JSON list of C-alpha atoms in Angstrom, two decimals:
[
{"chain": "M", "resi": 803, "resn": "MET", "atom": "CA", "xyz": [113.62, 101.09, -92.99]},
{"chain": "M", "resi": 804, "resn": "GLU", "atom": "CA", "xyz": [115.90, 102.65, -95.59]},
{"chain": "M", "resi": 805, "resn": "LYS", "atom": "CA", "xyz": [116.58, 106.33, -95.00]},
{"chain": "M", "resi": 806, "resn": "LEU", "atom": "CA", "xyz": [116.05, 108.59, -97.99]},
{"chain": "M", "resi": 807, "resn": "ASP", "atom": "CA", "xyz": [118.92, 110.86, -98.95]},
{"chain": "M", "resi": 808, "resn": "LEU", "atom": "CA", "xyz": [117.00, 113.78, -100.38]},
{"chain": "M", "resi": 809, "resn": "ASN", "atom": "CA", "xyz": [113.98, 115.84, -99.49]},
{"chain": "M", "resi": 810, "resn": "ASN", "atom": "CA", "xyz": [110.92, 115.37, -101.67]},
{"chain": "M", "resi": 811, "resn": "MET", "atom": "CA", "xyz": [108.22, 117.69, -102.91]},
{"chain": "M", "resi": 812, "resn": "TYR", "atom": "CA", "xyz": [104.84, 116.57, -104.28]},
{"chain": "M", "resi": 813, "resn": "PHE", "atom": "CA", "xyz": [102.88, 119.28, -106.07]},
{"chain": "M", "resi": 814, "resn": "ASP", "atom": "CA", "xyz": [99.39, 118.54, -107.42]},
{"chain": "M", "resi": 815, "resn": "PHE", "atom": "CA", "xyz": [96.46, 120.45, -108.88]},
{"chain": "M", "resi": 816, "resn": "CYS", "atom": "CA", "xyz": [93.10, 119.26, -107.58]},
{"chain": "M", "resi": 817, "resn": "ILE", "atom": "CA", "xyz": [89.50, 119.83, -108.57]},
{"chain": "M", "resi": 818, "resn": "TRP", "atom": "CA", "xyz": [87.00, 119.06, -105.78]},
{"chain": "M", "resi": 819, "resn": "ASN", "atom": "CA", "xyz": [83.31, 119.09, -104.91]},
{"chain": "M", "resi": 820, "resn": "TYR", "atom": "CA", "xyz": [81.71, 118.69, -108.31]},
{"chain": "M", "resi": 821, "resn": "GLU", "atom": "CA", "xyz": [78.34, 116.92, -108.38]},
{"chain": "M", "resi": 822, "resn": "ASP", "atom": "CA", "xyz": [76.61, 117.55, -111.72]},
{"chain": "M", "resi": 823, "resn": "ILE", "atom": "CA", "xyz": [79.55, 116.59, -113.91]},
{"chain": "M", "resi": 824, "resn": "THR", "atom": "CA", "xyz": [81.78, 113.52, -114.07]},
{"chain": "M", "resi": 825, "resn": "HIS", "atom": "CA", "xyz": [85.55, 113.26, -113.96]},
{"chain": "M", "resi": 826, "resn": "GLU", "atom": "CA", "xyz": [85.34, 111.96, -117.56]},
{"chain": "M", "resi": 827, "resn": "ASP", "atom": "CA", "xyz": [83.58, 115.21, -118.55]},
{"chain": "M", "resi": 828, "resn": "ILE", "atom": "CA", "xyz": [86.28, 117.30, -116.84]},
{"chain": "M", "resi": 829, "resn": "THR", "atom": "CA", "xyz": [89.01, 115.26, -118.54]},
{"chain": "M", "resi": 830, "resn": "ARG", "atom": "CA", "xyz": [87.36, 115.70, -121.94]},
{"chain": "M", "resi": 831, "resn": "MET", "atom": "CA", "xyz": [86.88, 119.47, -121.48]},
{"chain": "M", "resi": 832, "resn": "LEU", "atom": "CA", "xyz": [90.41, 120.12, -120.22]},
{"chain": "M", "resi": 833, "resn": "GLU", "atom": "CA", "xyz": [92.01, 117.61, -122.60]},
{"chain": "M", "resi": 834, "resn": "ILE", "atom": "CA", "xyz": [94.25, 116.58, -119.70]},
{"chain": "M", "resi": 835, "resn": "THR", "atom": "CA", "xyz": [94.26, 113.09, -118.20]},
{"chain": "M", "resi": 836, "resn": "PRO", "atom": "CA", "xyz": [94.17, 113.15, -114.39]},
{"chain": "M", "resi": 837, "resn": "SER", "atom": "CA", "xyz": [96.62, 111.13, -112.33]},
{"chain": "M", "resi": 838, "resn": "ILE", "atom": "CA", "xyz": [93.95, 110.08, -109.82]},
{"chain": "M", "resi": 839, "resn": "VAL", "atom": "CA", "xyz": [90.19, 110.45, -109.49]},
{"chain": "M", "resi": 840, "resn": "TYR", "atom": "CA", "xyz": [88.08, 110.07, -106.36]},
{"chain": "M", "resi": 841, "resn": "VAL", "atom": "CA", "xyz": [84.43, 109.14, -106.61]},
{"chain": "M", "resi": 842, "resn": "LYS", "atom": "CA", "xyz": [82.23, 110.16, -103.69]},
{"chain": "M", "resi": 843, "resn": "GLY", "atom": "CA", "xyz": [81.21, 107.10, -101.67]},
{"chain": "M", "resi": 844, "resn": "GLN", "atom": "CA", "xyz": [83.78, 104.77, -103.27]},
{"chain": "M", "resi": 845, "resn": "ARG", "atom": "CA", "xyz": [87.08, 103.55, -101.84]},
{"chain": "M", "resi": 846, "resn": "ILE", "atom": "CA", "xyz": [89.95, 105.98, -102.21]},
{"chain": "M", "resi": 847, "resn": "ARG", "atom": "CA", "xyz": [92.17, 103.07, -103.29]},
{"chain": "M", "resi": 848, "resn": "PRO", "atom": "CA", "xyz": [91.27, 99.40, -103.66]},
{"chain": "M", "resi": 849, "resn": "ASN", "atom": "CA", "xyz": [93.45, 98.40, -100.68]},
{"chain": "M", "resi": 850, "resn": "ILE", "atom": "CA", "xyz": [92.24, 101.26, -98.43]},
{"chain": "M", "resi": 851, "resn": "PRO", "atom": "CA", "xyz": [88.77, 100.79, -96.91]},
{"chain": "M", "resi": 852, "resn": "ARG", "atom": "CA", "xyz": [88.22, 104.54, -96.37]},
{"chain": "M", "resi": 853, "resn": "LEU", "atom": "CA", "xyz": [85.56, 106.00, -98.66]},
{"chain": "M", "resi": 854, "resn": "SER", "atom": "CA", "xyz": [85.95, 109.28, -100.52]},
{"chain": "M", "resi": 855, "resn": "LYS", "atom": "CA", "xyz": [83.82, 112.06, -99.03]},
{"chain": "M", "resi": 856, "resn": "GLN", "atom": "CA", "xyz": [83.79, 114.01, -102.28]},
{"chain": "M", "resi": 857, "resn": "ASN", "atom": "CA", "xyz": [84.50, 113.76, -105.98]},
{"chain": "M", "resi": 858, "resn": "GLY", "atom": "CA", "xyz": [88.05, 114.68, -106.90]},
{"chain": "M", "resi": 859, "resn": "TRP", "atom": "CA", "xyz": [90.15, 115.07, -110.04]},
{"chain": "M", "resi": 860, "resn": "ILE", "atom": "CA", "xyz": [93.89, 115.21, -109.27]},
{"chain": "M", "resi": 861, "resn": "LEU", "atom": "CA", "xyz": [96.72, 116.10, -111.63]},
{"chain": "M", "resi": 862, "resn": "LYS", "atom": "CA", "xyz": [100.18, 115.23, -110.36]},
{"chain": "M", "resi": 863, "resn": "ASN", "atom": "CA", "xyz": [103.08, 117.40, -111.45]},
{"chain": "M", "resi": 864, "resn": "PRO", "atom": "CA", "xyz": [104.81, 116.07, -114.58]},
{"chain": "M", "resi": 865, "resn": "LEU", "atom": "CA", "xyz": [108.30, 116.70, -113.13]},
{"chain": "M", "resi": 866, "resn": "ASP", "atom": "CA", "xyz": [110.33, 114.60, -110.73]},
{"chain": "M", "resi": 867, "resn": "ASN", "atom": "CA", "xyz": [109.48, 115.15, -107.05]},
{"chain": "M", "resi": 868, "resn": "LYS", "atom": "CA", "xyz": [113.05, 116.30, -106.39]},
{"chain": "M", "resi": 869, "resn": "SER", "atom": "CA", "xyz": [112.73, 119.16, -108.90]},
{"chain": "M", "resi": 870, "resn": "LEU", "atom": "CA", "xyz": [112.81, 122.73, -107.66]},
{"chain": "M", "resi": 871, "resn": "PHE", "atom": "CA", "xyz": [109.42, 124.11, -106.63]},
{"chain": "M", "resi": 872, "resn": "GLU", "atom": "CA", "xyz": [109.64, 126.93, -109.18]},
{"chain": "M", "resi": 873, "resn": "ASP", "atom": "CA", "xyz": [110.18, 124.39, -111.97]},
{"chain": "M", "resi": 874, "resn": "GLN", "atom": "CA", "xyz": [107.23, 122.30, -110.75]},
{"chain": "M", "resi": 875, "resn": "LEU", "atom": "CA", "xyz": [105.03, 125.38, -110.48]},
{"chain": "M", "resi": 876, "resn": "ASN", "atom": "CA", "xyz": [105.94, 126.52, -114.00]},
{"chain": "M", "resi": 877, "resn": "ALA", "atom": "CA", "xyz": [105.31, 123.02, -115.43]},
{"chain": "M", "resi": 878, "resn": "MET", "atom": "CA", "xyz": [101.86, 122.98, -113.82]},
{"chain": "M", "resi": 879, "resn": "LEU", "atom": "CA", "xyz": [101.05, 126.50, -115.03]},
{"chain": "M", "resi": 880, "resn": "ASP", "atom": "CA", "xyz": [102.17, 125.54, -118.55]},
{"chain": "M", "resi": 881, "resn": "LEU", "atom": "CA", "xyz": [99.43, 122.89, -118.51]},
{"chain": "M", "resi": 882, "resn": "LEU", "atom": "CA", "xyz": [96.72, 124.97, -116.81]},
{"chain": "M", "resi": 883, "resn": "GLU", "atom": "CA", "xyz": [97.07, 128.53, -118.14]},
{"chain": "M", "resi": 884, "resn": "PRO", "atom": "CA", "xyz": [95.70, 127.62, -121.61]},
{"chain": "M", "resi": 885, "resn": "LYS", "atom": "CA", "xyz": [92.64, 126.16, -119.82]},
{"chain": "M", "resi": 886, "resn": "ILE", "atom": "CA", "xyz": [91.71, 129.24, -117.76]},
{"chain": "M", "resi": 887, "resn": "GLU", "atom": "CA", "xyz": [88.39, 129.86, -119.55]},
{"chain": "M", "resi": 888, "resn": "ILE", "atom": "CA", "xyz": [87.35, 126.22, -119.11]},
{"chain": "M", "resi": 889, "resn": "LEU", "atom": "CA", "xyz": [88.35, 126.26, -115.43]},
{"chain": "M", "resi": 890, "resn": "GLN", "atom": "CA", "xyz": [86.37, 129.48, -114.92]},
{"chain": "M", "resi": 891, "resn": "MET", "atom": "CA", "xyz": [83.31, 127.88, -116.56]},
{"chain": "M", "resi": 892, "resn": "LEU", "atom": "CA", "xyz": [83.64, 124.68, -114.48]},
{"chain": "M", "resi": 893, "resn": "SER", "atom": "CA", "xyz": [83.77, 126.71, -111.30]},
{"chain": "M", "resi": 894, "resn": "LYS", "atom": "CA", "xyz": [80.83, 128.92, -112.22]},
{"chain": "M", "resi": 895, "resn": "LYS", "atom": "CA", "xyz": [78.56, 126.24, -113.73]},
{"chain": "M", "resi": 896, "resn": "TYR", "atom": "CA", "xyz": [79.39, 123.19, -111.60]},
{"chain": "M", "resi": 897, "resn": "GLY", "atom": "CA", "xyz": [80.76, 124.68, -108.37]},
{"chain": "M", "resi": 898, "resn": "CYS", "atom": "CA", "xyz": [84.18, 123.09, -108.82]},
{"chain": "M", "resi": 899, "resn": "GLU", "atom": "CA", "xyz": [86.75, 124.11, -106.21]},
{"chain": "M", "resi": 900, "resn": "TYR", "atom": "CA", "xyz": [90.44, 124.27, -107.06]},
{"chain": "M", "resi": 901, "resn": "GLU", "atom": "CA", "xyz": [93.48, 123.58, -104.94]},
{"chain": "M", "resi": 902, "resn": "PHE", "atom": "CA", "xyz": [97.22, 123.44, -105.37]},
{"chain": "M", "resi": 903, "resn": "SER", "atom": "CA", "xyz": [98.44, 120.81, -102.93]},
{"chain": "M", "resi": 904, "resn": "LEU", "atom": "CA", "xyz": [102.10, 120.79, -101.90]},
{"chain": "M", "resi": 905, "resn": "ALA", "atom": "CA", "xyz": [103.53, 118.14, -99.60]},
{"chain": "M", "resi": 906, "resn": "LEU", "atom": "CA", "xyz": [107.13, 118.62, -98.46]},
{"chain": "M", "resi": 907, "resn": "PHE", "atom": "CA", "xyz": [108.94, 115.65, -96.96]},
{"chain": "M", "resi": 908, "resn": "ILE", "atom": "CA", "xyz": [112.08, 116.67, -95.09]},
{"chain": "M", "resi": 909, "resn": "TYR", "atom": "CA", "xyz": [114.17, 113.51, -94.70]},
{"chain": "M", "resi": 910, "resn": "ASN", "atom": "CA", "xyz": [117.62, 115.06, -94.60]},
{"chain": "M", "resi": 911, "resn": "ARG", "atom": "CA", "xyz": [118.13, 118.06, -92.38]},
{"chain": "M", "resi": 912, "resn": "LYS", "atom": "CA", "xyz": [121.66, 118.51, -93.73]},
{"chain": "M", "resi": 913, "resn": "GLU", "atom": "CA", "xyz": [120.24, 119.22, -97.17]},
{"chain": "M", "resi": 914, "resn": "SER", "atom": "CA", "xyz": [118.82, 122.68, -97.76]},
{"chain": "M", "resi": 915, "resn": "THR", "atom": "CA", "xyz": [115.10, 122.82, -97.05]},
{"chain": "M", "resi": 916, "resn": "PRO", "atom": "CA", "xyz": [113.18, 123.28, -100.32]},
{"chain": "M", "resi": 917, "resn": "TRP", "atom": "CA", "xyz": [111.98, 126.83, -100.77]},
{"chain": "M", "resi": 918, "resn": "VAL", "atom": "CA", "xyz": [108.49, 127.74, -101.89]},
{"chain": "M", "resi": 919, "resn": "HIS", "atom": "CA", "xyz": [108.20, 131.05, -103.68]},
{"chain": "M", "resi": 920, "resn": "LEU", "atom": "CA", "xyz": [104.91, 132.02, -105.30]},
{"chain": "M", "resi": 921, "resn": "THR", "atom": "CA", "xyz": [105.79, 133.95, -108.43]},
{"chain": "M", "resi": 922, "resn": "PRO", "atom": "CA", "xyz": [103.96, 136.79, -110.22]},
{"chain": "M", "resi": 923, "resn": "ARG", "atom": "CA", "xyz": [102.94, 134.21, -112.84]},
{"chain": "M", "resi": 924, "resn": "TYR", "atom": "CA", "xyz": [101.26, 132.15, -110.10]},
{"chain": "M", "resi": 925, "resn": "ASN", "atom": "CA", "xyz": [99.63, 135.28, -108.67]},
{"chain": "M", "resi": 926, "resn": "GLU", "atom": "CA", "xyz": [98.18, 136.16, -112.07]},
{"chain": "M", "resi": 927, "resn": "PHE", "atom": "CA", "xyz": [96.78, 132.64, -112.47]},
{"chain": "M", "resi": 928, "resn": "ILE", "atom": "CA", "xyz": [95.03, 132.64, -109.09]},
{"chain": "M", "resi": 929, "resn": "ARG", "atom": "CA", "xyz": [93.72, 136.15, -109.76]},
{"chain": "M", "resi": 930, "resn": "GLN", "atom": "CA", "xyz": [91.80, 134.69, -112.70]},
{"chain": "M", "resi": 931, "resn": "ILE", "atom": "CA", "xyz": [90.78, 131.45, -110.97]},
{"chain": "M", "resi": 932, "resn": "GLU", "atom": "CA", "xyz": [90.19, 131.12, -107.24]},
{"chain": "M", "resi": 933, "resn": "VAL", "atom": "CA", "xyz": [92.63, 128.44, -106.10]},
{"chain": "M", "resi": 934, "resn": "GLU", "atom": "CA", "xyz": [93.45, 127.44, -102.54]},
{"chain": "M", "resi": 935, "resn": "PHE", "atom": "CA", "xyz": [97.04, 126.61, -101.65]},
{"chain": "M", "resi": 936, "resn": "ASP", "atom": "CA", "xyz": [97.42, 123.68, -99.25]},
{"chain": "M", "resi": 937, "resn": "LEU", "atom": "CA", "xyz": [100.90, 123.08, -97.78]},
{"chain": "M", "resi": 938, "resn": "ASP", "atom": "CA", "xyz": [101.68, 120.02, -95.69]},
{"chain": "M", "resi": 939, "resn": "LEU", "atom": "CA", "xyz": [105.13, 119.67, -94.11]},
{"chain": "M", "resi": 940, "resn": "TYR", "atom": "CA", "xyz": [106.36, 116.26, -92.97]},
{"chain": "M", "resi": 941, "resn": "CYS", "atom": "CA", "xyz": [109.56, 115.94, -90.93]},
{"chain": "M", "resi": 942, "resn": "PRO", "atom": "CA", "xyz": [110.08, 112.33, -89.85]},
{"chain": "M", "resi": 943, "resn": "PRO", "atom": "CA", "xyz": [112.58, 112.08, -86.97]},
{"chain": "M", "resi": 944, "resn": "ASP", "atom": "CA", "xyz": [116.17, 111.23, -87.81]},
{"chain": "M", "resi": 945, "resn": "ASP", "atom": "CA", "xyz": [117.40, 107.83, -86.65]},
{"chain": "M", "resi": 946, "resn": "GLU", "atom": "CA", "xyz": [119.99, 109.59, -84.47]},
{"chain": "M", "resi": 947, "resn": "GLU", "atom": "CA", "xyz": [117.37, 111.84, -82.86]},
{"chain": "M", "resi": 948, "resn": "MET", "atom": "CA", "xyz": [115.18, 108.86, -82.11]},
{"chain": "M", "resi": 949, "resn": "SER", "atom": "CA", "xyz": [117.99, 106.97, -80.33]},
{"chain": "M", "resi": 950, "resn": "GLU", "atom": "CA", "xyz": [118.92, 110.04, -78.25]},
{"chain": "M", "resi": 951, "resn": "THR", "atom": "CA", "xyz": [115.38, 110.47, -76.92]},
{"chain": "M", "resi": 952, "resn": "GLU", "atom": "CA", "xyz": [114.69, 106.80, -76.23]}
]
């Protein structure tokens, strides 16, 4: 397996748990095309037999996954801040739940670990719209560490 040289960060905005509205309706209202949608009871991906437990509308960050977190956060807020009133209505009327999902993959321990700083701009956004922040940290073992412990 080829070892990756740099750490990666995946930052998404997710809308979950809507029942009385479709992902097409959400897309039309927000005027933003999602990167992925999950339909409750259908396969998450064609090649994965696991079924989605809930409806989901996921927007992947428009920047490269090696971009600084602050840049990714600002790019996402640039897309979402103009839609605050629509997001508030979706939450109130349809029970939509919002989540920022951040997955950090630490492949190279010699490289500086990416920092995650939630800015005042972010704080203002979540003050207006209740958004959970989900952080997953993945640190696969180095090849050298694996050989030392075997």
